[in-house]
Short mmCIF file of C-alpha atoms and ligand atoms in Angstrom, two decimals:
data_model
loop_
_atom_site.label_atom_id
_atom_site.label_comp_id
_atom_site.label_asym_id
_atom_site.label_seq_id
_atom_site.Cartn_x
_atom_site.Cartn_y
_atom_site.Cartn_z
CA MET R 1 13.04 11.78 9.88
CA GLU R 2 11.51 9.21 7.63
CA TRP R 3 13.90 6.32 7.25
CA LYS R 4 14.53 5.15 3.75
CA ARG R 5 15.21 1.49 3.19
CA ARG R 6 18.93 1.93 2.70
CA GLU R 7 19.19 4.01 5.87
CA CYS R 8 17.37 1.34 7.83
CA LEU R 9 19.78 -1.23 6.48
CA ALA R 10 22.76 0.96 7.30
CA ALA R 11 21.32 1.59 10.74
CA LEU R 12 21.20 -2.08 11.36
CA GLY R 13 24.97 -1.87 11.33
CA SER R 14 26.87 -5.07 11.54
CA MET R 15 24.20 -7.06 9.87
CA ALA R 16 26.02 -8.49 6.92
CA ALA R 17 25.33 -11.95 8.21
CA MET R 18 21.69 -11.27 8.89
CA THR R 19 18.97 -12.50 6.59
CA VAL R 20 16.90 -9.46 5.66
CA VAL R 21 13.36 -10.32 4.64
CA PRO R 22 12.08 -7.33 2.71
CA VAL R 23 8.52 -6.27 3.29
CA GLN R 24 6.39 -7.58 0.46
CA ALA R 25 5.02 -5.09 -1.99
CA ARG R 26 1.84 -3.61 -0.62
CA THR R 27 -0.77 -6.34 -0.49
CA GLN R 28 -3.68 -4.06 -1.15
CA ASP R 29 -3.42 -0.99 -3.27
CA LEU R 30 -4.79 1.29 -0.59
CA GLN R 31 -4.36 4.99 -1.04
CA VAL R 32 -3.83 5.84 2.60
CA LEU R 33 -4.93 9.33 3.58
CA GLU R 34 -2.01 11.46 4.69
CA LYS R 35 -1.81 14.73 6.58
CA PRO R 36 1.00 17.30 6.76
CA ILE R 37 3.22 17.84 9.78
CA PRO R 38 2.73 21.62 10.05
CA SER R 39 6.34 22.48 10.95
CA THR R 40 7.76 20.94 7.74
CA GLY R 41 4.90 20.00 5.45
CA GLU R 42 6.07 16.36 5.46
CA MET R 43 3.07 14.08 4.88
CA ILE R 44 2.35 11.12 7.15
CA PRO R 45 -0.46 8.53 7.04
CA ALA R 46 -3.46 9.45 9.19
CA VAL R 47 -3.28 6.09 10.99
CA GLY R 48 -0.17 4.82 12.77
CA LEU R 49 0.49 1.98 15.22
CA GLY R 50 0.72 2.07 19.03
CA SER R 51 2.71 -0.49 20.99
CA TRP R 52 1.70 -0.21 24.64
CA ILE R 53 0.82 -3.65 26.11
CA THR R 54 0.35 -5.28 22.67
CA PHE R 55 4.11 -5.35 21.93
CA ASN R 56 5.26 -5.99 25.51
CA VAL R 57 5.79 -9.69 24.87
CA GLY R 58 9.22 -10.23 26.41
CA ASP R 59 11.33 -12.99 24.88
CA ASP R 60 8.41 -15.20 23.84
CA ALA R 61 9.43 -16.23 20.31
CA GLU R 62 5.90 -16.98 19.12
CA LEU R 63 4.49 -13.67 20.37
CA LYS R 64 7.42 -11.78 18.83
CA GLU R 65 6.59 -13.38 15.47
CA GLU R 66 2.95 -12.35 15.90
CA CYS R 67 4.04 -8.76 16.51
CA ALA R 68 6.30 -8.91 13.45
CA ALA R 69 3.24 -10.09 11.48
CA VAL R 70 1.33 -7.07 12.78
CA MET R 71 4.19 -4.82 11.61
CA GLN R 72 4.39 -6.58 8.23
CA THR R 73 0.67 -5.99 7.65
CA PHE R 74 1.00 -2.41 8.86
CA PHE R 75 3.84 -1.57 6.46
CA SER R 76 2.31 -3.44 3.54
CA SER R 77 -0.95 -1.52 4.08
CA GLY R 78 0.89 1.79 3.77
CA GLY R 79 1.57 2.44 7.50
CA LYS R 80 4.66 4.36 8.60
CA LEU R 81 4.42 5.83 12.11
CA ILE R 82 5.03 3.48 15.05
CA ASP R 83 4.87 4.88 18.60
CA SER R 84 6.64 3.45 21.61
CA SER R 85 8.27 4.36 24.91
CA PRO R 86 10.82 3.04 27.39
CA MET R 87 7.76 2.81 29.67
CA TYR R 88 6.31 -0.04 27.55
CA GLY R 89 8.39 -2.94 28.88
CA SER R 90 9.86 -4.94 26.00
CA ALA R 91 7.82 -3.14 23.28
CA GLN R 92 10.81 -1.25 21.88
CA ALA R 93 12.83 -4.46 21.54
CA THR R 94 9.85 -6.15 19.87
CA ILE R 95 9.73 -3.31 17.34
CA GLY R 96 13.49 -3.72 16.87
CA TYR R 97 12.94 -7.41 16.12
CA GLY R 98 10.33 -6.49 13.49
CA VAL R 99 12.52 -3.77 11.93
CA LYS R 100 15.43 -6.20 11.65
CA LYS R 101 13.27 -8.94 10.17
CA LEU R 102 11.22 -6.81 7.78
CA ALA R 103 13.65 -4.03 6.80
CA PRO R 104 10.73 -1.72 5.98
CA GLU R 105 11.09 0.70 3.12
CA THR R 106 10.07 3.62 5.31
CA ILE R 107 9.38 3.97 9.00
CA PHE R 108 8.46 7.05 11.00
CA SER R 109 9.87 6.17 14.41
CA ALA R 110 8.17 7.95 17.32
CA ASP R 111 9.59 7.25 20.75
CA LYS R 112 9.71 9.01 24.10
CA VAL R 113 11.92 9.95 26.99
CA TRP R 114 10.47 8.90 30.34
CA ILE R 115 12.73 9.15 33.35
CA SER R 116 12.61 11.41 36.43
CA ASP R 117 16.30 12.16 36.51
CA ALA R 118 16.96 14.66 33.72
CA ALA R 119 20.64 13.75 33.43
CA SER R 120 19.66 10.17 32.58
CA GLY R 121 17.57 11.26 29.55
CA PRO R 122 20.33 10.98 26.89
CA GLY R 123 21.34 7.54 28.15
CA GLN R 124 17.75 6.34 28.03
CA ILE R 125 17.38 7.64 24.46
CA ALA R 126 20.58 5.81 23.46
CA ARG R 127 19.18 2.56 24.90
CA SER R 128 15.90 3.12 23.06
CA LEU R 129 17.75 3.56 19.75
CA ASP R 130 19.63 0.37 20.46
CA ALA R 131 16.37 -1.49 21.15
CA TRP R 132 14.80 -0.29 17.87
CA GLY R 133 18.09 -0.97 16.01
CA ILE R 134 18.09 2.41 14.27
CA GLN R 135 20.45 5.38 14.28
CA ALA R 136 17.99 8.22 14.92
CA PHE R 137 14.34 8.69 15.77
CA SER R 138 11.98 10.65 13.56
CA LEU R 139 10.21 12.02 16.64
CA LEU R 140 11.14 12.13 20.31
CA GLN R 141 8.45 13.08 22.82
CA VAL R 142 8.60 13.89 26.51
CA HIS R 143 6.34 11.18 27.95
CA ASN R 144 3.52 12.43 30.19
CA LEU R 145 5.25 15.78 30.79
CA LEU R 146 7.70 14.03 33.13
CA THR R 147 10.62 16.38 33.99
CA TRP R 148 9.56 18.21 30.85
CA GLN R 149 11.63 21.39 31.13
CA GLU R 150 14.92 19.49 31.27
CA HIS R 151 14.01 16.77 28.77
CA LEU R 152 12.61 19.28 26.29
CA ALA R 153 15.91 21.20 26.45
CA THR R 154 17.75 17.94 25.67
CA LEU R 155 15.44 17.12 22.76
CA LEU R 156 15.62 20.61 21.27
CA ASP R 157 19.40 20.47 21.51
CA MET R 158 19.35 17.11 19.70
CA LYS R 159 17.09 18.62 17.04
CA ALA R 160 19.47 21.56 16.57
CA LYS R 161 22.30 19.07 16.05
CA GLY R 162 20.28 17.06 13.50
CA GLN R 163 20.01 14.03 15.80
CA VAL R 164 16.19 13.96 15.70
CA LYS R 165 13.82 15.54 13.20
CA TYR R 166 10.84 16.36 15.42
CA VAL R 167 10.25 17.08 19.09
CA GLY R 168 7.03 16.68 21.04
CA ILE R 169 5.31 16.11 24.35
CA THR R 170 2.61 13.65 25.38
CA THR R 171 -0.19 13.19 27.84
CA SER R 172 -3.30 11.02 27.94
CA GLU R 173 -6.81 10.84 29.35
CA GLY R 174 -7.02 14.57 29.90
CA ARG R 175 -4.15 14.81 32.38
CA ARG R 176 -2.37 18.17 32.92
CA HIS R 177 -4.02 19.87 29.95
CA SER R 178 -3.59 23.38 31.34
CA GLU R 179 0.15 22.82 31.69
CA LEU R 180 0.26 21.29 28.20
CA GLU R 181 -1.43 24.41 26.84
CA LYS R 182 1.24 26.63 28.39
CA ILE R 183 3.97 24.49 26.84
CA MET R 184 2.25 24.61 23.44
CA ALA R 185 2.00 28.39 23.65
CA ALA R 186 5.61 28.97 24.63
CA GLN R 187 7.81 26.14 23.34
CA PRO R 188 8.93 25.38 19.76
CA ILE R 189 7.50 21.86 19.67
CA ASP R 190 6.49 20.04 16.48
CA PHE R 191 4.07 17.51 17.99
CA ILE R 192 1.73 16.90 20.89
CA GLN R 193 0.13 13.56 21.72
CA VAL R 194 -3.24 13.46 23.52
CA SER R 195 -6.24 11.17 23.99
CA TYR R 196 -9.23 11.84 21.77
CA ASN R 197 -12.22 9.77 20.72
CA VAL R 198 -15.95 10.14 20.17
CA LEU R 199 -16.66 10.15 23.92
CA ASP R 200 -13.46 11.75 25.28
CA ARG R 201 -13.51 15.11 23.56
CA GLU R 202 -11.99 17.45 26.12
CA VAL R 203 -9.19 18.43 23.71
CA GLU R 204 -11.72 19.89 21.27
CA SER R 205 -12.27 23.04 23.30
CA ARG R 206 -8.74 24.43 23.68
CA ILE R 207 -5.94 21.97 22.85
CA LEU R 208 -6.86 21.17 19.23
CA PRO R 209 -7.61 24.80 18.28
CA LEU R 210 -4.31 25.86 19.87
CA ALA R 211 -2.44 23.14 17.96
CA ALA R 212 -3.96 24.40 14.70
CA GLU R 213 -3.11 28.00 15.58
CA ARG R 214 0.49 27.22 16.58
CA GLY R 215 1.15 24.76 13.73
CA ILE R 216 1.67 21.76 16.00
CA ALA R 217 1.00 18.23 14.74
CA VAL R 218 -1.38 16.12 16.86
CA ILE R 219 -1.02 12.39 17.48
CA VAL R 220 -4.09 10.81 19.06
CA ASN R 221 -3.60 8.01 21.57
CA ARG R 222 -6.38 5.82 23.01
CA PRO R 223 -8.65 6.23 19.94
CA PHE R 224 -10.55 3.15 21.19
CA ARG R 225 -10.28 3.98 24.92
CA GLN R 226 -7.86 1.09 25.17
CA GLY R 227 -10.37 -1.20 23.42
CA ASP R 228 -13.23 -0.49 25.86
CA LEU R 229 -15.14 1.65 23.37
CA ILE R 230 -15.25 -1.16 20.81
CA ASP R 231 -16.19 -3.72 23.47
CA ASP R 232 -19.04 -1.48 24.65
CA LEU R 233 -20.33 -0.69 21.17
CA GLU R 234 -20.00 -3.97 19.32
CA GLY R 235 -23.39 -5.26 20.54
CA GLU R 236 -25.09 -2.06 19.36
CA ALA R 237 -26.58 -1.49 15.92
CA LEU R 238 -24.46 0.62 13.59
CA PRO R 239 -26.19 3.82 12.46
CA ASP R 240 -28.26 3.27 9.33
CA TRP R 241 -26.22 6.02 7.61
CA ILE R 242 -22.94 4.12 8.23
CA SER R 243 -22.23 3.82 4.49
CA ASP R 244 -22.15 7.66 4.25
CA THR R 245 -19.23 7.69 6.70
CA GLY R 246 -16.99 5.38 4.69
CA ALA R 247 -16.78 2.97 7.66
CA THR R 248 -18.01 -0.60 7.72
CA ASN R 249 -17.84 -1.35 11.45
CA TRP R 250 -17.47 0.33 14.84
CA ALA R 251 -13.67 0.34 14.87
CA GLN R 252 -13.54 2.11 11.54
CA LEU R 253 -16.24 4.60 12.48
CA LEU R 254 -14.41 5.49 15.71
CA LEU R 255 -11.09 5.85 13.93
CA ARG R 256 -12.53 7.83 11.02
CA PHE R 257 -14.25 10.14 13.50
CA THR R 258 -10.92 10.87 15.20
CA ILE R 259 -8.70 11.37 12.16
CA SER R 260 -11.30 13.53 10.41
CA HIS R 261 -10.85 16.35 12.93
CA PRO R 262 -8.91 18.95 10.92
CA ALA R 263 -6.34 19.52 13.70
CA VAL R 264 -5.56 15.81 14.15
CA THR R 265 -2.54 14.58 12.21
CA CYS R 266 -2.82 10.86 12.97
CA ALA R 267 -4.24 8.32 15.40
CA ILE R 268 -2.18 5.41 16.73
CA PRO R 269 -4.40 2.44 17.63
CA ALA R 270 -2.53 -0.50 19.14
CA THR R 271 -3.36 -4.04 18.11
CA SER R 272 -1.97 -7.55 18.26
CA ASN R 273 -4.16 -8.67 15.36
CA PRO R 274 -3.08 -8.30 11.69
CA GLY R 275 -6.76 -8.32 10.63
CA HIS R 276 -7.38 -5.33 12.87
CA VAL R 277 -4.36 -3.56 11.34
CA ARG R 278 -5.90 -4.01 7.90
CA GLU R 279 -9.23 -2.67 9.16
CA ASN R 280 -7.56 0.29 10.86
CA MET R 281 -5.46 1.20 7.83
CA ALA R 282 -8.53 0.88 5.58
CA ALA R 283 -10.20 3.44 7.86
CA ALA R 284 -7.65 5.93 6.52
CA THR R 285 -8.83 5.65 2.91
CA GLY R 286 -11.43 7.44 0.84
CA SER R 287 -12.11 10.94 2.12
CA PHE R 288 -12.36 12.33 5.62
CA MET R 289 -15.75 12.51 7.33
CA THR R 290 -17.62 15.80 7.06
CA PRO R 291 -18.24 17.92 10.20
CA GLU R 292 -21.94 17.03 9.86
CA LEU R 293 -21.26 13.28 9.89
CA ARG R 294 -18.89 13.70 12.83
CA ARG R 295 -21.63 15.56 14.73
CA ARG R 296 -24.16 12.82 13.95
CA THR R 297 -21.66 10.19 15.13
CA ILE R 298 -21.33 11.92 18.51
CA GLU R 299 -25.11 12.21 18.87
CA TYR R 300 -25.66 8.60 17.90
CA VAL R 301 -22.99 7.13 20.20
CA GLU R 302 -24.12 9.32 23.09
CA SER R 303 -27.70 8.11 22.59
CA LEU R 304 -26.78 4.44 23.02
N1 NAP A 401 0.87 9.29 27.48
C1 NAP A 401 1.17 8.64 26.37
O1 NAP A 401 2.15 8.95 25.71
C2 NAP A 401 0.29 7.52 25.89
C3 NAP A 401 -0.77 7.08 26.69
C4 NAP A 401 -1.60 6.07 26.19
C5 NAP A 401 -1.32 5.50 24.95
N2 NAP A 401 -0.24 5.92 24.21
C6 NAP A 401 0.06 5.34 22.88
O2 NAP A 401 -1.16 5.23 22.15
C7 NAP A 401 -1.34 3.89 21.72
C8 NAP A 401 -2.84 3.57 21.61
O3 NAP A 401 -3.49 3.62 22.87
P1 NAP A 401 -3.91 2.30 23.67
O4 NAP A 401 -3.03 1.18 23.25
O5 NAP A 401 -3.91 2.66 25.10
O6 NAP A 401 -5.41 2.04 23.29
P2 NAP A 401 -6.28 1.94 21.94
O7 NAP A 401 -5.41 2.01 20.74
O8 NAP A 401 -7.38 2.91 22.11
O9 NAP A 401 -6.90 0.47 22.06
C9 NAP A 401 -6.14 -0.68 21.89
C10 NAP A 401 -7.08 -1.86 21.91
O10 NAP A 401 -7.96 -1.78 20.79
C11 NAP A 401 -8.10 -3.05 20.18
N3 NAP A 401 -8.23 -2.87 18.73
C12 NAP A 401 -7.38 -2.25 17.88
N4 NAP A 401 -7.86 -2.25 16.63
C13 NAP A 401 -9.05 -2.90 16.68
C14 NAP A 401 -10.02 -3.23 15.71
N5 NAP A 401 -9.90 -2.88 14.41
N6 NAP A 401 -11.12 -3.93 16.10
C15 NAP A 401 -11.30 -4.30 17.39
N7 NAP A 401 -10.39 -4.01 18.37
C16 NAP A 401 -9.28 -3.31 18.00
C17 NAP A 401 -6.85 -3.81 20.51
O11 NAP A 401 -7.17 -5.18 20.68
P3 NAP A 401 -6.57 -6.28 19.64
O12 NAP A 401 -5.16 -6.50 20.05
O13 NAP A 401 -7.47 -7.46 19.88
O14 NAP A 401 -6.73 -5.71 18.27
C18 NAP A 401 -6.39 -3.19 21.83
O15 NAP A 401 -6.86 -3.95 22.92
C19 NAP A 401 -0.57 3.08 22.76
O16 NAP A 401 -0.33 1.76 22.34
C20 NAP A 401 0.66 3.93 22.92
O17 NAP A 401 1.56 3.72 21.84
C21 NAP A 401 0.55 6.94 24.66
#
């Protein structure tokens, strides 16, 4: 469920005494590209924000402010979907700090359940809600297929009761794809989350076509291979047809490649740098790359 400003404020509960600093009106008038969630038709921006490592800053006040600045830039650039997990240390609480400080107009909250003991799933979800400081998540995903049968039953039950809008399941770096395929074929899930980038394209053969066929939204994690792809490419010349792609640098080309796959709903790069947020959100403007430009991007990167 997409949280409206008043719902966020209500969700913050006993906050009468709190100083709410509203997110400034969008700093740049970017028309962020959106894609539909197939199960409802709801549109979401094609670039979201990850939180693994970057938002695991503990109680360090300065680092928490830096993360809030990342969130401020994200929201003011038209971003909505933030992804986290109880696996990410203090990341959920850092997001909660930013939500409380910024009171964003809309947020698409994507979190996960990640615990071996199925009976502990609901308690973990309650703690996650508390950390974010909201009343309900937009999307709950079973993290890395862990205890998936039991957790999926819990999440689908929550969905039936209106306690969460969307249900999904995640994996990364190509792990357990054949099992994921079986789940996609048999279970009424709204989302999957997988790794996909110009060099890691395993999902193209079966997972992405199946998602399109079954009407399942796709969130892409690791669009930059955890930053390694950008580090490896930044010393290389950009292709001389870069202006045709709508990108101005490697990060944007990589991101635009990923979100331009028709079956991909959004990518969720993580960053601790507001300038990178602006660049990443700007990658979701203009029009999507054509299949021909995507093919040339693969060939070019593979030739380096
Ligand atoms: N199984 C799962 O459910 C699963 C697994 C993996 C990841 N995830 C989710 O997916 C998110 C993204 O994956 P990830 O964090 O592993 O890796 P990633 O997004 O591929 O890469 C993150 C790295 O890219 C750098 N970066 C971001 N934007 C940049 C830009 N414009 N220019 C240069 N560098 C840039 C960041 O450094 P700076 O801080 O310097 O910008 C950061 O080190 C995670 O945070 C998490 O939310 C889920």
